[in-house]
Amino acid sequence: MASSKEEEAKLVLFLQWLQINEVELRGCNIKYSDSIKGFGIFSSENAPNGVLLVVPLDLAITPMRVLQDPLLGPECRAMLEEGEVDDRFLIILYLTLERLRKNSTWTPYLDMLPTKFGTPIWFSEDELLELKGTSLYRATELQKKSLQRLYEDKVKKLVEKLLTLDDDTEREVSFEDFLWANSIFWTRALTIPYPHSSMPNIAQAEGSSTGLVSGTNSEETDYSCCDISINCDDARKLSADSHHPGVSSTSDQVETTWVEGLVPGIDFCNHGLKPAATWEVDGTGSATGVPFSMYLLSAGHGAFSSGKEISISYGNKGNEELLYLYGFVMEHNPDDYLMIHYPIEAIENTPCSGSKVLLLEVQKVEFRCLLTKSLLDRGFFPPSVTEEDTKFPGNRLCNYSWSGERKMPSYLDKLVFPEEFMSALRTIAMTEDQTYQVSALLEELVGSEGGRQPSDAEVRAAIWEACGDSGALQMLIDLLNTKVMDLEEGTGSEESDAELLQKASCSEMIEKDQSKPETFCINPSRNQISSIIYRKGQKELARLFLKEAEYALELALSDGN
């Protein structure tokens, strides 16, 4: 790790670089936060109109900026037009190249960026084992293979091709250079609403990216087999999702194109559950006095205390996404979730599989289920009482009964599992007799000649009439039990994780007070601690949702459903 003097020297050069490039720190400073966060943005004094930091967008590293580079631009433009790269990949290639150049104009900025990351693709083999049994373990294995293949098949050749245009290089490209550039992009990129009037006339520089998803080739990596839910487009880069009265945003005034890129300065904002700031784009200069700029705006009405870190929100993300995308987790994360899914290929082993597949297609059901922690507040065993705890606003369409014999469930308002997923499980769990009964009910509804196709609501109603909830809930319990077993088989019980965290905390206290004995204490890496916090949360959620499903099944059987 670099010494504090080295870090301070880098910061001085970076601040000078920002000043030369007309970046204005109006109510904040950039300084070192800690070994986990790295550098951050801290309040310095009251900012006029709540504007803390202003960055001209000409300084942003965007696809347009790359294509305007006098040396690399023409070759990169040709690769873009030939379909060898897309706009995201273009930025990652550019970062890889700039890291290799001895006299890059970006050096003061690049030197401030981390060289290692807490994301799982940077884990050692021992650290990765801490994720065994979780969704991220398999996803990380796939991602590593995909990145290595991408580097060998495309990146290395393209970078070497571009390096021949430039003699100002320190060394040959390596996989770690690409991995670093890939991680810098995915942990720091923002989505910027660029005014069309400010964009150069560059073919294919506009529009959304399609080639890479969190550093992988989206066409080659299938995360559905990993029970992982990662939305890379709804990340830190989309944090400007609210506009403030009186603030001039380009997206509010003129036609814009959303472009991804790095914005030096603003990208040093760290994540907080209660963000102190947001960012906006000022196209006319009415908010900041600097036309075509991005600025950091205080989200509160009161003044900051001097020296307080200013955070933004990366979005409402569980620890799975935070660890995968950014390399950190949050204890007691209110946005945590558990992903479970039913393997589609298993339907072939159920009775009347052909008919079930057709029924599933009509319903447009989901085979993956995102169980958010907040759902438990409305369940049978809420961990806390909230104002919304009295009623669960579900969209149950399955309570219609042809015969009137299938009663409305007594547990309906407390059932926390999404209806889309329950509909899939009801269909898959049907016996042969129940499948025939559903066919008869639908034929009765639409006529024997099949004059029209039944709607998805009618199909769900027929399935509910035939089989109720008990089969679906039993299947859900089986899926959750499998989830629990996978998690515990890999790394032990939830209780053992709690014990490990307690021992890790003990080690931290010893580092601060050397007079304390070291007996029974461990000294895990930060990556290992993040993994333990993440997997402990997964085990806790699996246990709590299993408890909900078991009690719901008990009530369903009691109701005759």
CSV table of N, CA, C and O in Angstrom, one decimal, residues 285-339:
chain,number,residue,atom,x,y,z
A,285,GLY,N,-25.9,26.9,-17.8
A,285,GLY,CA,-25.1,27.7,-16.9
A,285,GLY,C,-25.9,28.5,-15.9
A,285,GLY,O,-25.4,29.2,-15.1
A,286,SER,N,-27.3,28.3,-15.9
A,286,SER,CA,-28.1,29.1,-15.0
A,286,SER,C,-28.0,28.7,-13.6
A,286,SER,O,-28.3,29.4,-12.7
A,287,ALA,N,-27.6,27.4,-13.3
A,287,ALA,CA,-27.5,26.9,-12.0
A,287,ALA,C,-26.1,27.1,-11.4
A,287,ALA,O,-26.0,27.4,-10.2
A,288,THR,N,-25.1,27.1,-12.2
A,288,THR,CA,-23.7,27.1,-11.7
A,288,THR,C,-22.9,28.2,-12.3
A,288,THR,O,-21.8,28.5,-11.8
A,289,GLY,N,-23.4,28.8,-13.4
A,289,GLY,CA,-22.6,29.8,-14.0
A,289,GLY,C,-21.6,29.2,-15.0
A,289,GLY,O,-20.8,29.9,-15.7
A,290,VAL,N,-21.6,27.9,-15.1
A,290,VAL,CA,-20.7,27.2,-16.0
A,290,VAL,C,-21.5,26.4,-17.0
A,290,VAL,O,-22.0,25.3,-16.6
A,291,PRO,N,-21.7,26.9,-18.2
A,291,PRO,CA,-22.6,26.1,-19.2
A,291,PRO,C,-22.0,24.7,-19.5
A,291,PRO,O,-20.7,24.6,-19.4
A,292,PHE,N,-22.8,23.8,-19.8
A,292,PHE,CA,-22.4,22.4,-20.1
A,292,PHE,C,-21.5,21.8,-19.1
A,292,PHE,O,-20.3,21.5,-19.3
A,293,SER,N,-22.0,21.7,-17.9
A,293,SER,CA,-21.2,21.2,-16.8
A,293,SER,C,-22.0,20.2,-15.9
A,293,SER,O,-23.3,20.2,-16.0
A,294,MET,N,-21.4,19.4,-15.2
A,294,MET,CA,-22.0,18.5,-14.2
A,294,MET,C,-21.6,19.0,-12.8
A,294,MET,O,-20.5,19.5,-12.6
A,295,TYR,N,-22.6,19.1,-11.9
A,295,TYR,CA,-22.3,19.6,-10.6
A,295,TYR,C,-22.9,18.7,-9.5
A,295,TYR,O,-23.9,18.0,-9.7
A,296,LEU,N,-22.3,18.8,-8.4
A,296,LEU,CA,-22.7,18.1,-7.2
A,296,LEU,C,-23.6,19.0,-6.3
A,296,LEU,O,-23.1,20.1,-6.0
A,297,LEU,N,-24.8,18.6,-6.0
A,297,LEU,CA,-25.7,19.5,-5.3
A,297,LEU,C,-26.1,18.9,-4.0
A,297,LEU,O,-26.5,17.7,-3.9
A,298,SER,N,-26.1,19.7,-3.0
A,298,SER,CA,-26.5,19.2,-1.6
A,298,SER,C,-28.0,18.8,-1.7
A,298,SER,O,-28.9,19.5,-2.2
A,299,ALA,N,-28.2,17.6,-1.1
A,299,ALA,CA,-29.6,17.1,-1.1
A,299,ALA,C,-30.4,17.5,0.1
A,299,ALA,O,-31.6,17.3,0.2
A,300,GLY,N,-29.8,18.2,1.1
A,300,GLY,CA,-30.5,18.6,2.3
A,300,GLY,C,-30.6,20.1,2.3
A,300,GLY,O,-30.2,20.8,1.4
A,301,HIS,N,-31.3,20.6,3.3
A,301,HIS,CA,-31.6,22.0,3.4
A,301,HIS,C,-30.7,22.7,4.4
A,301,HIS,O,-30.4,23.9,4.3
A,302,GLY,N,-30.1,21.9,5.3
A,302,GLY,CA,-29.2,22.5,6.3
A,302,GLY,C,-27.8,22.5,5.8
A,302,GLY,O,-27.4,21.9,4.8
A,303,ALA,N,-27.0,23.3,6.5
A,303,ALA,CA,-25.5,23.4,6.2
A,303,ALA,C,-24.8,22.2,6.6
A,303,ALA,O,-25.1,21.6,7.7
A,304,PHE,N,-23.7,21.8,5.9
A,304,PHE,CA,-22.9,20.7,6.2
A,304,PHE,C,-21.9,21.1,7.4
A,304,PHE,O,-21.5,22.3,7.4
A,305,SER,N,-21.7,20.2,8.3
A,305,SER,CA,-20.6,20.5,9.2
A,305,SER,C,-19.3,20.3,8.5
A,305,SER,O,-19.1,19.4,7.7
A,306,SER,N,-18.3,21.1,8.8
A,306,SER,CA,-17.0,21.0,8.1
A,306,SER,C,-16.4,19.7,8.3
A,306,SER,O,-16.3,19.2,9.4
A,307,GLY,N,-15.8,19.1,7.2
A,307,GLY,CA,-15.1,17.9,7.3
A,307,GLY,C,-16.0,16.6,7.2
A,307,GLY,O,-15.5,15.5,7.2
A,308,LYS,N,-17.3,16.8,7.0
A,308,LYS,CA,-18.2,15.6,6.9
A,308,LYS,C,-18.2,15.1,5.5
A,308,LYS,O,-18.2,15.8,4.5
A,309,GLU,N,-18.1,13.7,5.4
A,309,GLU,CA,-18.1,13.1,4.0
A,309,GLU,C,-19.4,13.3,3.3
A,309,GLU,O,-20.5,13.1,3.9
A,310,ILE,N,-19.3,13.7,2.1
A,310,ILE,CA,-20.5,13.9,1.3
A,310,ILE,C,-20.8,12.6,0.4
A,310,ILE,O,-19.9,12.3,-0.4
A,311,SER,N,-21.9,12.0,0.6
A,311,SER,CA,-22.2,10.7,-0.1
A,311,SER,C,-23.3,10.9,-1.1
A,311,SER,O,-24.1,11.9,-1.0
A,312,ILE,N,-23.4,10.1,-2.1
A,312,ILE,CA,-24.5,10.0,-3.0
A,312,ILE,C,-25.0,8.6,-2.9
A,312,ILE,O,-24.5,7.7,-2.3
A,313,SER,N,-26.2,8.3,-3.5
A,313,SER,CA,-26.7,7.0,-3.5
A,313,SER,C,-26.4,6.3,-4.8
A,313,SER,O,-26.6,6.8,-5.9
A,314,TYR,N,-26.0,5.0,-4.7
A,314,TYR,CA,-25.7,4.2,-5.9
A,314,TYR,C,-27.0,3.5,-6.3
A,314,TYR,O,-27.0,2.7,-7.2
A,315,GLY,N,-28.1,3.7,-5.6
A,315,GLY,CA,-29.3,3.0,-5.8
A,315,GLY,C,-29.7,2.1,-4.7
A,315,GLY,O,-28.8,1.8,-3.8
A,316,ASN,N,-30.9,1.6,-4.6
A,316,ASN,CA,-31.4,0.7,-3.6
A,316,ASN,C,-30.9,-0.7,-3.9
A,316,ASN,O,-31.6,-1.5,-4.5
A,317,LYS,N,-29.7,-1.0,-3.4
A,317,LYS,CA,-29.0,-2.3,-3.8
A,317,LYS,C,-28.7,-3.2,-2.6
A,317,LYS,O,-28.3,-2.7,-1.6
A,318,GLY,N,-29.0,-4.5,-2.8
A,318,GLY,CA,-28.6,-5.4,-1.8
A,318,GLY,C,-27.1,-5.7,-1.8
A,318,GLY,O,-26.4,-5.2,-2.7
A,319,ASN,N,-26.6,-6.4,-0.9
A,319,ASN,CA,-25.2,-6.7,-0.8
A,319,ASN,C,-24.7,-7.5,-1.9
A,319,ASN,O,-23.5,-7.4,-2.3
A,320,GLU,N,-25.5,-8.3,-2.6
A,320,GLU,CA,-25.1,-9.1,-3.7
A,320,GLU,C,-24.7,-8.2,-4.8
A,320,GLU,O,-23.6,-8.3,-5.4
A,321,GLU,N,-25.5,-7.2,-5.1
A,321,GLU,CA,-25.1,-6.2,-6.2
A,321,GLU,C,-23.9,-5.3,-5.8
A,321,GLU,O,-23.0,-5.0,-6.5
A,322,LEU,N,-24.0,-4.8,-4.5
A,322,LEU,CA,-22.9,-3.9,-4.0
A,322,LEU,C,-21.5,-4.6,-4.1
A,322,LEU,O,-20.6,-4.0,-4.5
A,323,LEU,N,-21.5,-5.9,-3.7
A,323,LEU,CA,-20.2,-6.6,-3.7
A,323,LEU,C,-19.8,-6.9,-5.1
A,323,LEU,O,-18.6,-6.7,-5.5
A,324,TYR,N,-20.7,-7.3,-6.0
A,324,TYR,CA,-20.4,-7.7,-7.4
A,324,TYR,C,-20.0,-6.5,-8.2
A,324,TYR,O,-19.0,-6.6,-9.0
A,325,LEU,N,-20.7,-5.4,-8.0
A,325,LEU,CA,-20.4,-4.2,-8.9
A,325,LEU,C,-19.3,-3.3,-8.3
A,325,LEU,O,-18.5,-2.7,-9.0
A,326,TYR,N,-19.3,-3.1,-7.0
A,326,TYR,CA,-18.5,-2.1,-6.4
A,326,TYR,C,-17.5,-2.6,-5.4
A,326,TYR,O,-16.6,-1.8,-5.0
A,327,GLY,N,-17.6,-3.8,-4.9
A,327,GLY,CA,-16.6,-4.4,-4.0
A,327,GLY,C,-16.8,-4.0,-2.5
A,327,GLY,O,-15.8,-4.0,-1.8
A,328,PHE,N,-18.0,-3.7,-2.1
A,328,PHE,CA,-18.2,-3.5,-0.7
A,328,PHE,C,-19.6,-3.9,-0.3
A,328,PHE,O,-20.5,-4.2,-1.2
A,329,VAL,N,-19.9,-4.1,1.0
A,329,VAL,CA,-21.2,-4.5,1.5
A,329,VAL,C,-21.5,-3.6,2.6
A,329,VAL,O,-20.7,-2.9,3.1
A,330,MET,N,-22.8,-3.7,3.1
A,330,MET,CA,-23.3,-2.9,4.2
A,330,MET,C,-24.0,-3.9,5.2
A,330,MET,O,-24.9,-4.6,4.8
A,331,GLU,N,-23.5,-3.8,6.4
A,331,GLU,CA,-24.2,-4.6,7.4
A,331,GLU,C,-25.6,-4.1,7.7
A,331,GLU,O,-25.8,-2.9,7.6
A,332,HIS,N,-26.5,-5.1,7.9
A,332,HIS,CA,-27.9,-4.7,8.1
A,332,HIS,C,-28.5,-3.9,7.0
A,332,HIS,O,-29.2,-2.9,7.2
A,333,ASN,N,-28.1,-4.3,5.7
A,333,ASN,CA,-28.6,-3.6,4.5
A,333,ASN,C,-30.1,-3.7,4.4
A,333,ASN,O,-30.6,-4.8,4.2
A,334,PRO,N,-30.8,-2.6,4.4
A,334,PRO,CA,-32.3,-2.7,4.3
A,334,PRO,C,-32.8,-3.1,2.9
A,334,PRO,O,-33.9,-3.5,2.8
A,335,ASP,N,-31.9,-3.0,1.9
A,335,ASP,CA,-32.2,-3.4,0.6
A,335,ASP,C,-31.8,-4.8,0.1
A,335,ASP,O,-31.8,-5.1,-1.0
A,336,ASP,N,-31.3,-5.6,1.1
A,336,ASP,CA,-30.9,-6.9,0.8
A,336,ASP,C,-32.0,-7.7,0.2
A,336,ASP,O,-33.2,-7.5,0.4
A,337,TYR,N,-31.6,-8.8,-0.6
A,337,TYR,CA,-32.6,-9.6,-1.2
A,337,TYR,C,-32.1,-11.0,-1.4
A,337,TYR,O,-30.8,-11.3,-1.3
A,338,LEU,N,-33.0,-12.0,-1.6
A,338,LEU,CA,-32.6,-13.4,-1.9
A,338,LEU,C,-33.2,-13.7,-3.3
A,338,LEU,O,-34.4,-13.5,-3.5
A,339,MET,N,-32.4,-14.3,-4.1
A,339,MET,CA,-32.9,-14.7,-5.5
A,339,MET,C,-33.0,-16.2,-5.5
A,339,MET,O,-32.1,-16.9,-5.2
